[in-house]
PDB file of C-alpha atoms and ligand atoms in Angstrom:
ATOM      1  CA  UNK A 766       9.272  -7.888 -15.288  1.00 37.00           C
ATOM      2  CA  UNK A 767       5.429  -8.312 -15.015  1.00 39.00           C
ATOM      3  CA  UNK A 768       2.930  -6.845 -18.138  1.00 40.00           C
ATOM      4  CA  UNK A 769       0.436  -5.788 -15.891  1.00 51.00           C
ATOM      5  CA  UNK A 770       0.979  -1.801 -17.277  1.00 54.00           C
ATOM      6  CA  UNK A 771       0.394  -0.793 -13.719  1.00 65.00           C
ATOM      7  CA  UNK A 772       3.345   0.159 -12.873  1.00 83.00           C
ATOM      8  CA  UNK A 773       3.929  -1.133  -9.818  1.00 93.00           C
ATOM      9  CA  UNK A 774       6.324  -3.444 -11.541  1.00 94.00           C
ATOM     10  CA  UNK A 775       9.936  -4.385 -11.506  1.00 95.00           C
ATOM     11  CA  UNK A 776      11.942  -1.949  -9.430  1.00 97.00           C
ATOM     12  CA  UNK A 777       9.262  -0.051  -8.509  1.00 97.00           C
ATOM     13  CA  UNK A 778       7.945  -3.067  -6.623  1.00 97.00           C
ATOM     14  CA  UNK A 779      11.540  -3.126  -4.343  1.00 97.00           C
ATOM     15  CA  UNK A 780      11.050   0.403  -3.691  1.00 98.00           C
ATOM     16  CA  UNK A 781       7.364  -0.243  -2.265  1.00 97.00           C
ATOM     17  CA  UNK A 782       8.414  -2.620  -0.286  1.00 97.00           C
ATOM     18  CA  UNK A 783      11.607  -1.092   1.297  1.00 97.00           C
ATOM     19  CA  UNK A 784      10.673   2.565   1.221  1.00 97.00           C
ATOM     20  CA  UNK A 785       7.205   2.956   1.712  1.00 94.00           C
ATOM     21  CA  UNK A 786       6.119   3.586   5.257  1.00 87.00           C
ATOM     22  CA  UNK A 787       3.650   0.786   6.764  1.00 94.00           C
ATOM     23  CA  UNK A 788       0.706   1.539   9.272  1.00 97.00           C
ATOM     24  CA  UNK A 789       2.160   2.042  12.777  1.00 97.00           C
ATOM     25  CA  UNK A 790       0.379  -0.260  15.303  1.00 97.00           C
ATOM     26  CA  UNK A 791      -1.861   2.426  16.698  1.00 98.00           C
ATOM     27  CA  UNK A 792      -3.392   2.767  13.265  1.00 98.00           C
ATOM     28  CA  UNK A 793      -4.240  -0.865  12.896  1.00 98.00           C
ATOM     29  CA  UNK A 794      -5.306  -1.098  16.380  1.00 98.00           C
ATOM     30  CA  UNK A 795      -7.301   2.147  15.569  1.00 98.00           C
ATOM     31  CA  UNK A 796      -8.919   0.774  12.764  1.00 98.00           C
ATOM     32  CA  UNK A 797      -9.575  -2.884  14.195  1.00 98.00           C
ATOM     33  CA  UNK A 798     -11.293  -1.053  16.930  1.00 97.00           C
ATOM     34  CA  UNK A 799     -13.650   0.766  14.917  1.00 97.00           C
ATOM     35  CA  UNK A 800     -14.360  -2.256  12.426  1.00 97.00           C
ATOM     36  CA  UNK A 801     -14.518  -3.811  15.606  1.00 97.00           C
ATOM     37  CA  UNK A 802     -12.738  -6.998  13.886  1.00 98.00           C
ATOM     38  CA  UNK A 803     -11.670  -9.991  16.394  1.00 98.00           C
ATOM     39  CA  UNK A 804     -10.511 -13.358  15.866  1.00 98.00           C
ATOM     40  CA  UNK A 805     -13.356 -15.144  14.778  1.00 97.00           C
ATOM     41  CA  UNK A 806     -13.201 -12.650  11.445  1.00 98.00           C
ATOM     42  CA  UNK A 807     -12.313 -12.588   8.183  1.00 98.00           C
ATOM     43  CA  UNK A 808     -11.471  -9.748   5.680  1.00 98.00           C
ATOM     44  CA  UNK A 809      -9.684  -8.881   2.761  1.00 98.00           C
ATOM     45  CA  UNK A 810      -7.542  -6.684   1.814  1.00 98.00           C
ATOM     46  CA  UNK A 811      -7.962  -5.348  -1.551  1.00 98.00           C
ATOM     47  CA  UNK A 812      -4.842  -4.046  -3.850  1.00 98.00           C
ATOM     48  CA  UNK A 813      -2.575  -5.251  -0.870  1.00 98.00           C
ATOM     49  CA  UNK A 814       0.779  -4.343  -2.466  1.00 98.00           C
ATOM     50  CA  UNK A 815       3.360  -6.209  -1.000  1.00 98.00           C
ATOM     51  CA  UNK A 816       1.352  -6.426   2.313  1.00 98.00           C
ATOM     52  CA  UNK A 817       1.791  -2.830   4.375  1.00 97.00           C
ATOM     53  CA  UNK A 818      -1.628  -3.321   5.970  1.00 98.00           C
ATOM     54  CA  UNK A 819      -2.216  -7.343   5.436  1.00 98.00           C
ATOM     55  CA  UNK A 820       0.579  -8.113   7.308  1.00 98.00           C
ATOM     56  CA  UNK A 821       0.200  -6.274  10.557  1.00 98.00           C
ATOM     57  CA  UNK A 822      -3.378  -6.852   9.970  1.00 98.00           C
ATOM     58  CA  UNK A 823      -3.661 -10.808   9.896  1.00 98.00           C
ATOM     59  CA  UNK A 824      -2.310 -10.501  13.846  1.00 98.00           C
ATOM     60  CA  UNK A 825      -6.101  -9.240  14.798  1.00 98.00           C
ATOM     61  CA  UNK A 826      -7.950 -11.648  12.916  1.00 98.00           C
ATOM     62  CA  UNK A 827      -8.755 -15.521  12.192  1.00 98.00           C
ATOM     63  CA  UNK A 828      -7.924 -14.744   8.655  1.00 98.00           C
ATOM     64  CA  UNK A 829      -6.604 -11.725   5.398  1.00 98.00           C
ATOM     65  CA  UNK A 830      -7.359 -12.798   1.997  1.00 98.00           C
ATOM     66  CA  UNK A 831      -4.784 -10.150   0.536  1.00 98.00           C
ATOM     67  CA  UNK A 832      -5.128  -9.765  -3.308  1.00 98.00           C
ATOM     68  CA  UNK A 833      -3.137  -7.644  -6.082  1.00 98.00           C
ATOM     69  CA  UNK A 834      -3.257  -7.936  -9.245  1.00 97.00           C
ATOM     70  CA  UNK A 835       0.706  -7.123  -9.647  1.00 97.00           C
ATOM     71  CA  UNK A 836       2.715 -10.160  -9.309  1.00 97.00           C
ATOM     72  CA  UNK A 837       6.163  -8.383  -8.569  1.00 97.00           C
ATOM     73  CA  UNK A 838       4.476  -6.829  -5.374  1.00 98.00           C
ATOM     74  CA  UNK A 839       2.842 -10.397  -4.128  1.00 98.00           C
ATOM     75  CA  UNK A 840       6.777 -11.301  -4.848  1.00 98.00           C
ATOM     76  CA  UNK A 841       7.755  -9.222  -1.670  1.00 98.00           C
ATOM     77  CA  UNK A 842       4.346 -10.177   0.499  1.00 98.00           C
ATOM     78  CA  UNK A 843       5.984 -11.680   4.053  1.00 97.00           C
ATOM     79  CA  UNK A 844       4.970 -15.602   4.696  1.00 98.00           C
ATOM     80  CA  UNK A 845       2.207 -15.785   7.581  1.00 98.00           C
ATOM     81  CA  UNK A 846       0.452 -18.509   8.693  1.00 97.00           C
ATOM     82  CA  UNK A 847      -3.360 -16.655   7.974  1.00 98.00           C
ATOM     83  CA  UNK A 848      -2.754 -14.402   5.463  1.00 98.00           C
ATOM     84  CA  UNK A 849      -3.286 -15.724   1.737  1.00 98.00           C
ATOM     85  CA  UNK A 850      -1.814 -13.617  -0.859  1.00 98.00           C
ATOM     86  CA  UNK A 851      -3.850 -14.026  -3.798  1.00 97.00           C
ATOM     87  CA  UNK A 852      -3.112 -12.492  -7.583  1.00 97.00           C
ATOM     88  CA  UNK A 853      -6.214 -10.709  -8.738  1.00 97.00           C
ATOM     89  CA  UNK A 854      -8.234  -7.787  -8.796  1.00 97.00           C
ATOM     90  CA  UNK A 855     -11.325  -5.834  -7.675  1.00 97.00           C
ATOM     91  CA  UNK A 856     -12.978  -7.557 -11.226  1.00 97.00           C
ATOM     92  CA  UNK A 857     -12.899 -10.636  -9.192  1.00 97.00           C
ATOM     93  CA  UNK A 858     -14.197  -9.534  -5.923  1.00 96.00           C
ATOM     94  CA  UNK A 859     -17.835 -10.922  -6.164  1.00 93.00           C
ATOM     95  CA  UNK A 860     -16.884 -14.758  -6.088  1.00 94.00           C
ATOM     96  CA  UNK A 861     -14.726 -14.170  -3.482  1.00 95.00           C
ATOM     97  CA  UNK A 862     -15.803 -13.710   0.347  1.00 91.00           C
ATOM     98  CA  UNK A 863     -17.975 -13.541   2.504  1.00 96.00           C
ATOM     99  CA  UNK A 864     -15.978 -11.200   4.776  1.00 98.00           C
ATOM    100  CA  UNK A 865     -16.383  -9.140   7.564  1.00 97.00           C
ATOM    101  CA  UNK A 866     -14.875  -6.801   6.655  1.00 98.00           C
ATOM    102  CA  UNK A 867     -12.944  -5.584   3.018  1.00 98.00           C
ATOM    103  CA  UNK A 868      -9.987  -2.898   3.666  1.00 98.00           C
ATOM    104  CA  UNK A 869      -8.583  -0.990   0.703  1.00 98.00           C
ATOM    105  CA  UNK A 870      -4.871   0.589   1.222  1.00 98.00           C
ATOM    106  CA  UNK A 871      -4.303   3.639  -1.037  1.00 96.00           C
ATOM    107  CA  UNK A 872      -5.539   1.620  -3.793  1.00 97.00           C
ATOM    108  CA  UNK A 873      -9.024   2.296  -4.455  1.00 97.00           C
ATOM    109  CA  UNK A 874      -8.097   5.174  -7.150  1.00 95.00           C
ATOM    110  CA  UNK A 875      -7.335   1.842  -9.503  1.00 95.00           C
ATOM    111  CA  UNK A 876     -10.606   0.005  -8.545  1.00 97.00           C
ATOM    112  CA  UNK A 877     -14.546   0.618  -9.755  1.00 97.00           C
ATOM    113  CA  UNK A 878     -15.465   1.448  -6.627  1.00 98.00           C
ATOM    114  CA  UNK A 879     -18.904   1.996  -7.200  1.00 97.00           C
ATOM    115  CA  UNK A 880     -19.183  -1.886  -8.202  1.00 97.00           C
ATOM    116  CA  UNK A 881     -16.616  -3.296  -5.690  1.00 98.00           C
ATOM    117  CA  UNK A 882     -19.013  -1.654  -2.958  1.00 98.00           C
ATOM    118  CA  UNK A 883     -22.745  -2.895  -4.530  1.00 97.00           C
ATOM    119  CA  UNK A 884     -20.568  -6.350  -5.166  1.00 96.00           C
ATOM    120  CA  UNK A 885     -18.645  -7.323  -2.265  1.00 97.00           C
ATOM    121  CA  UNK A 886     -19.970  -9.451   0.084  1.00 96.00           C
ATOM    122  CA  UNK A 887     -18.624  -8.233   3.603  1.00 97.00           C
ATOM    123  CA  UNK A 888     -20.684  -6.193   6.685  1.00 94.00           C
ATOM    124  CA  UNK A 889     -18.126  -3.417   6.810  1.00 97.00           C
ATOM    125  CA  UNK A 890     -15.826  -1.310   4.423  1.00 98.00           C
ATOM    126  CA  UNK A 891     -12.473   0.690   5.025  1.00 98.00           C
ATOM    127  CA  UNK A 892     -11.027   3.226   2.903  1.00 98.00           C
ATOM    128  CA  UNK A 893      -7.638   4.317   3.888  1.00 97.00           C
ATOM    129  CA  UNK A 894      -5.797   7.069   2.845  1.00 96.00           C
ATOM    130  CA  UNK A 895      -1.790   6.770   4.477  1.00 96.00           C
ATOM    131  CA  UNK A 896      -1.766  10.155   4.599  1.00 95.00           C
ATOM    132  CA  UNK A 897      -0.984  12.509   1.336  1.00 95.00           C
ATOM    133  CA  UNK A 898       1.851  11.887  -1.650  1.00 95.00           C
ATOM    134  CA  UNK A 899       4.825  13.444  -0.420  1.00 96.00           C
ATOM    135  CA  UNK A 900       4.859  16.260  -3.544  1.00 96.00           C
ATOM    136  CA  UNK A 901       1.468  17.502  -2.123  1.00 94.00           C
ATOM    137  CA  UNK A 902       3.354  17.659   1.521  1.00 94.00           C
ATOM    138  CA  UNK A 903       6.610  19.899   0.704  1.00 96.00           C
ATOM    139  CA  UNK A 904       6.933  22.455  -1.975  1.00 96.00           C
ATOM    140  CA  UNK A 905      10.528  21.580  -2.463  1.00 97.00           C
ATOM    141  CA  UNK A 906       9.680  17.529  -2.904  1.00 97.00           C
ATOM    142  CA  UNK A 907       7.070  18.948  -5.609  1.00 97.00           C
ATOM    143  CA  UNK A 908       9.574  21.077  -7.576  1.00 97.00           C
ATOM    144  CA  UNK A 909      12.299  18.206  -7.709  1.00 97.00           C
ATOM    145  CA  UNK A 910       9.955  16.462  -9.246  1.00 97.00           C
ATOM    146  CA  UNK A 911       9.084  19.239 -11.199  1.00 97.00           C
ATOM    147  CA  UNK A 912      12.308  20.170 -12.443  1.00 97.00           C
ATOM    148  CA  UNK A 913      13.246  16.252 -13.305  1.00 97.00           C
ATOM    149  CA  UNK A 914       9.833  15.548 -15.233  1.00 96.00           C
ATOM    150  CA  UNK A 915       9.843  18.873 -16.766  1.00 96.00           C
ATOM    151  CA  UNK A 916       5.724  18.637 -16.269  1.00 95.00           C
ATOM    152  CA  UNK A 917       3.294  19.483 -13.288  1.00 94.00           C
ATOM    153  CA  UNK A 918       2.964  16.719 -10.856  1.00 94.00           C
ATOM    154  CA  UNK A 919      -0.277  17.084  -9.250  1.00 92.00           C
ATOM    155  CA  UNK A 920      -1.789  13.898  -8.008  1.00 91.00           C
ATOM    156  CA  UNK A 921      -3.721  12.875  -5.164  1.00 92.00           C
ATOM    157  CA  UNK A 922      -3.919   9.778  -5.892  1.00 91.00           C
ATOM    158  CA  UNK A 923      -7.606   9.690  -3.925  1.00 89.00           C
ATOM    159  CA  UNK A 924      -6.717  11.432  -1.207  1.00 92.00           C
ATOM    160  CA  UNK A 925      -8.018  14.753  -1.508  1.00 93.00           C
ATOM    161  CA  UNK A 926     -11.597  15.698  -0.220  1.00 93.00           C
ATOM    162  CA  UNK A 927     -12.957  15.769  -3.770  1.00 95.00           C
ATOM    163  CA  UNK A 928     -12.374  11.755  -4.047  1.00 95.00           C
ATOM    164  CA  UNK A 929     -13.284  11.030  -0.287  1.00 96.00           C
ATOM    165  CA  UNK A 930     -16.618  12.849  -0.792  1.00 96.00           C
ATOM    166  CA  UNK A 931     -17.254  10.395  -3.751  1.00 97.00           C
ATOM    167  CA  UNK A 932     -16.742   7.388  -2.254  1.00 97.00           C
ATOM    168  CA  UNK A 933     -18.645   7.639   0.681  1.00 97.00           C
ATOM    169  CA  UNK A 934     -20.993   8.600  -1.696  1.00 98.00           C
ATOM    170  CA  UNK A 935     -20.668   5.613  -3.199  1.00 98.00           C
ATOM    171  CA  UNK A 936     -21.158   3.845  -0.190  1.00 98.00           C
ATOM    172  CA  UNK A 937     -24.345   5.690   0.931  1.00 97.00           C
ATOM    173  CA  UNK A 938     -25.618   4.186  -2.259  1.00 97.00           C
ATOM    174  CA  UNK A 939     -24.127   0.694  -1.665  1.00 97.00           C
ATOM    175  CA  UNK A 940     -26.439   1.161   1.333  1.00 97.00           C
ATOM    176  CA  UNK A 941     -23.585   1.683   3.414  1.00 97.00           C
ATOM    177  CA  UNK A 942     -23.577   4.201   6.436  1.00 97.00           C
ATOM    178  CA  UNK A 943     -20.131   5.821   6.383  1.00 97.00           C
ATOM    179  CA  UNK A 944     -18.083   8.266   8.583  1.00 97.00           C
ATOM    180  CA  UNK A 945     -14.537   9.217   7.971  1.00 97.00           C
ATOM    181  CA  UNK A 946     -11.333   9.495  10.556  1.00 98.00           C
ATOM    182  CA  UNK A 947      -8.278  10.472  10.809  1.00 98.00           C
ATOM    183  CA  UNK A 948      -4.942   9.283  12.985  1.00 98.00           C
ATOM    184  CA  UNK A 949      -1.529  10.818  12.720  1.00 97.00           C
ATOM    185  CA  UNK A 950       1.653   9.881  12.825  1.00 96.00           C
ATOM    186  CA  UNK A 951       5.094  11.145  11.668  1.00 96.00           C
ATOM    187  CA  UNK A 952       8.055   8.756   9.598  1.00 96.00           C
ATOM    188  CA  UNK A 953      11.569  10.466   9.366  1.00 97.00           C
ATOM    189  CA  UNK A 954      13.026   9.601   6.201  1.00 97.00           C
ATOM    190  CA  UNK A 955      16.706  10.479   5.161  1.00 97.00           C
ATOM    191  CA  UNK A 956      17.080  11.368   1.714  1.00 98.00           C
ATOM    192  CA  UNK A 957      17.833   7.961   0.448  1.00 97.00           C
ATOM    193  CA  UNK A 958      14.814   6.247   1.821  1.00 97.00           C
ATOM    194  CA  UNK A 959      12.654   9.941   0.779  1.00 98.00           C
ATOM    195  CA  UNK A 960      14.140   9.509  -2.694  1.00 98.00           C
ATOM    196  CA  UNK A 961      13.081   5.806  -2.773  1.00 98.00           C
ATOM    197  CA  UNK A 962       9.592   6.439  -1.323  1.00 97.00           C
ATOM    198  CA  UNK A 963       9.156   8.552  -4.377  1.00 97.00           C
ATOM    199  CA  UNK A 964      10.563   6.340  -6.845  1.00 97.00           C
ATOM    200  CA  UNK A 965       7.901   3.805  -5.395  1.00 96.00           C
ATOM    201  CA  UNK A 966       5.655   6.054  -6.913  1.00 95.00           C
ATOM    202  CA  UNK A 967       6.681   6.487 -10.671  1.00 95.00           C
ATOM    203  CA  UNK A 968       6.068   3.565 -12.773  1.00 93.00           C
ATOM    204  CA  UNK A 969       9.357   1.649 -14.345  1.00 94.00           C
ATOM    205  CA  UNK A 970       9.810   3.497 -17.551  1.00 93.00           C
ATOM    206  CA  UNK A 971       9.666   6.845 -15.640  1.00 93.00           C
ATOM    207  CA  UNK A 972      12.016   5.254 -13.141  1.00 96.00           C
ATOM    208  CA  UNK A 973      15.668   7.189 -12.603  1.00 97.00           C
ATOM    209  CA  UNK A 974      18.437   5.154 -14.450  1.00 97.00           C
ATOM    210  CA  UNK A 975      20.581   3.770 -11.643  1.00 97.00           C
ATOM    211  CA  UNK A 976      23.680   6.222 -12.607  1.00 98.00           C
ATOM    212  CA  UNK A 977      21.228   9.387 -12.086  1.00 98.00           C
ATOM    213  CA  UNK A 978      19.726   8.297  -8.591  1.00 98.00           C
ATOM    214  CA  UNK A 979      22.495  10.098  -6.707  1.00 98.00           C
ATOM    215  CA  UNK A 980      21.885  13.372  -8.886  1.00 98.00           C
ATOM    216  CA  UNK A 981      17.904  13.220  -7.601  1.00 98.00           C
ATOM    217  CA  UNK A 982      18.864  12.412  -4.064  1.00 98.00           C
ATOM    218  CA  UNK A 983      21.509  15.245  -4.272  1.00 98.00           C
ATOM    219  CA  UNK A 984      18.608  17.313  -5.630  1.00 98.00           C
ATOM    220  CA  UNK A 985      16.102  16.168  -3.068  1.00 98.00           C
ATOM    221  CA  UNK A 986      19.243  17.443  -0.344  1.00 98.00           C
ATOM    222  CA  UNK A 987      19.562  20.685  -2.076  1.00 98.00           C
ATOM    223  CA  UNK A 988      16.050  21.554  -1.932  1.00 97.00           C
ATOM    224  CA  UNK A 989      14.643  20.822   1.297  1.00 97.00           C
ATOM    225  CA  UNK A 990      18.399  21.639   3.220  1.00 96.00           C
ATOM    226  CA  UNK A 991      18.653  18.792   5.068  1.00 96.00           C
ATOM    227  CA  UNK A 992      19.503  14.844   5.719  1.00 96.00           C
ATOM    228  CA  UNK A 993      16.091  13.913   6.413  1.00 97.00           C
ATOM    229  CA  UNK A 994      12.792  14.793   6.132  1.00 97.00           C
ATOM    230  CA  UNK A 995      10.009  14.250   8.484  1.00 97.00           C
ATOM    231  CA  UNK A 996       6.710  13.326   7.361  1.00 96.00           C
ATOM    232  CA  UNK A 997       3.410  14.019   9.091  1.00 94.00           C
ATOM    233  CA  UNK A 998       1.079  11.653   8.253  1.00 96.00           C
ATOM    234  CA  UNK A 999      -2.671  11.830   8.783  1.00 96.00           C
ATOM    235  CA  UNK A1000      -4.322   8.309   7.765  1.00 97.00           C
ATOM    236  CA  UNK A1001      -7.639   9.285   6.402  1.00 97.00           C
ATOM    237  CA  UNK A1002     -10.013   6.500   6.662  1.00 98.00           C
ATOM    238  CA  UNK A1003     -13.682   6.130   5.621  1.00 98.00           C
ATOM    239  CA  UNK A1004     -15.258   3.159   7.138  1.00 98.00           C
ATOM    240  CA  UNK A1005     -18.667   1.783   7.718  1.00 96.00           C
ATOM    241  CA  UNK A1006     -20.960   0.446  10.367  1.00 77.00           C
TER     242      UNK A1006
HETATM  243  C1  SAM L1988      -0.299   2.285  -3.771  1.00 85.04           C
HETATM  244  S1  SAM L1988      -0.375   0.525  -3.704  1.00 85.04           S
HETATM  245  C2  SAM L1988      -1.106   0.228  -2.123  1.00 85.04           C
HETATM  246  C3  SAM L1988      -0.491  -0.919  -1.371  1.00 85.04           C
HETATM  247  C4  SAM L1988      -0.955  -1.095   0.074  1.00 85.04           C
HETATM  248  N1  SAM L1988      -2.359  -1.431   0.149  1.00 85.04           N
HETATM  249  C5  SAM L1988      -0.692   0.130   0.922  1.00 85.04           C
HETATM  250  O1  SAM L1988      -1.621   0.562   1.626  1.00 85.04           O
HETATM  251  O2  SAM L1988       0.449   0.630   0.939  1.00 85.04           O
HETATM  252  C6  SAM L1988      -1.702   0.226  -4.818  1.00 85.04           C
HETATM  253  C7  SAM L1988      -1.857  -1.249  -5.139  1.00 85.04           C
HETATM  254  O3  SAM L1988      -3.107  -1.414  -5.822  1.00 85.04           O
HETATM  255  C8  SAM L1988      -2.933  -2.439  -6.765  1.00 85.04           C
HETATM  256  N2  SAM L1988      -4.008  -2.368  -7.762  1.00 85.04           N
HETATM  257  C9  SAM L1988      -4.025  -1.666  -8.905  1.00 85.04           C
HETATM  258  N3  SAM L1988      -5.172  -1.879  -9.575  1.00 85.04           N
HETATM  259  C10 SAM L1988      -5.909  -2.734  -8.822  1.00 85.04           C
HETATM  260  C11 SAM L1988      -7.182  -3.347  -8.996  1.00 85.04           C
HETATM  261  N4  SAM L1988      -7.935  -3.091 -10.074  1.00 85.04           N
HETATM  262  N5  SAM L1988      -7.631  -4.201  -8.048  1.00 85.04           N
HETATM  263  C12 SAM L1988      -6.868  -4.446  -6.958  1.00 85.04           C
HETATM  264  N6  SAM L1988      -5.648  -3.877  -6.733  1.00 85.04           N
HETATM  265  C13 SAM L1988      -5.175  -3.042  -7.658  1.00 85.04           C
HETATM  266  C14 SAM L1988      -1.542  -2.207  -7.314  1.00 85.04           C
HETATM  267  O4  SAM L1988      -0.993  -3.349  -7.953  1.00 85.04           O
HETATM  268  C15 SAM L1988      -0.787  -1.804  -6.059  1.00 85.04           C
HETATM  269  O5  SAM L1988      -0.148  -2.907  -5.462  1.00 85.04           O
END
């Protein structure tokens, strides 16, 4: 297990990787289009995980520099001829580049966003929110949660207004002209990959034991009455011109 203290370690890692939905391919064509990225280009994807948006991503352009700083989700990054997967962090951002672009994947709530923007050296920026966590969706996901932590469980993780408002903010004074967008989509999850998807969330040492998974899942059931549950997902995304 990795000592990063992020928790996006060990387990938690496999559940990223084989719960968490991706971005369909009319949100990466969506948001090549806007960056207007071809083949000649060059970007990076910043706190890549184990390569949701690098990977589908790298088919648009000449090139993905996709970092992380968490070794166990590099671990689960797919092989592709022009993506490099790259263990680091936004600290290290200024010698790398240029790029025409820098994309950041539900992951600039870790970063110091007000330096990565002043420091990077791309043209264009994307924020992207993959829509909302899944407590903030369903009242019934929330008080699962609820009732197993025995605690509130309220965040956005950067997705709420509040934290959009900042960092185009922070772009504006980057020097950055900014607009945000939104595309939808909707994943059906049954309750084994919904359970997972939230376990991809917790850190390790929060982390259901193996024997009590089935108790959450039956939980998860319980509460929302049915097999699956169908997520609609509106990909917030703040990017520059
Ligand atoms: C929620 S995951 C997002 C993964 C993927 N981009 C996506 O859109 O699903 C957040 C990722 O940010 C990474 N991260 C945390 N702190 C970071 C930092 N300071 N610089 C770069 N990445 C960071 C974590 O290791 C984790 O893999």
């Amino acid at each position: 297990m990795s000592t990063t203290g992020l928790g996006f370690s060990g387990e938690v890692a496999d559940f990223y990787a084989r719960f968490r939905p991706g971005y369909p391919p009319p949100v990466v064509d969506a948001l090549v289009a806007k960056l207007g990225l071809t083949r000649d280009h060059a970007v990076l994807d910043l706190g890549c995980g184990t390569g949701q948006l690098a990977a589908p991503l790298s088919r648009h352009v000449r090139r993905v520099l996709a970092v992380d700083p968490e070794p166990d989700m590099l671990a689960h990054a797919p092989a592709l001829p022009n993506v490099e997967w790259h263990l680091g962090s936004d600290a290290d951002v200024p010698d790398l580049g240029p790029f025409e672009a820098v994309v950041v994947g539900q992951a600039l709530h870790w970063m110091d966003h007000e330096r990565l923007f002043r420091e990077a050296r791309t043209e264009k920026f994307a924020i992207i929110a993959n829509g909302t966590p899944l407590w903030r969706q369903h009242p019934a996901i929330r008080r699962v949660l609820e009732d197993w932590f025995h605690r509130p469980i309220t965040a956005d993780c950067g997705t709420d207004a509040v934290a959009r408002q900042r960092y185009a903010d922070a772009l504006s004074r980057a020097g950055y002209r900014s607009h945000e967008w939104a595309i939808g989509y909707t994943h059906e999850h049954t309750i084994e990959e919904l359970a997972g998807s939230l376990f991809s969330a917790m850190s390790p040492n929060t982390l259901p034991k193996p024997h009590e998974r089935p108790l959450f899942q039956e939980k998860l059931h319980r509460a929302l009455r049915s097999g699956t549950y169908v997520e609609p997902v509106t990909v917030t995304v703040i990017s520059t011109s």
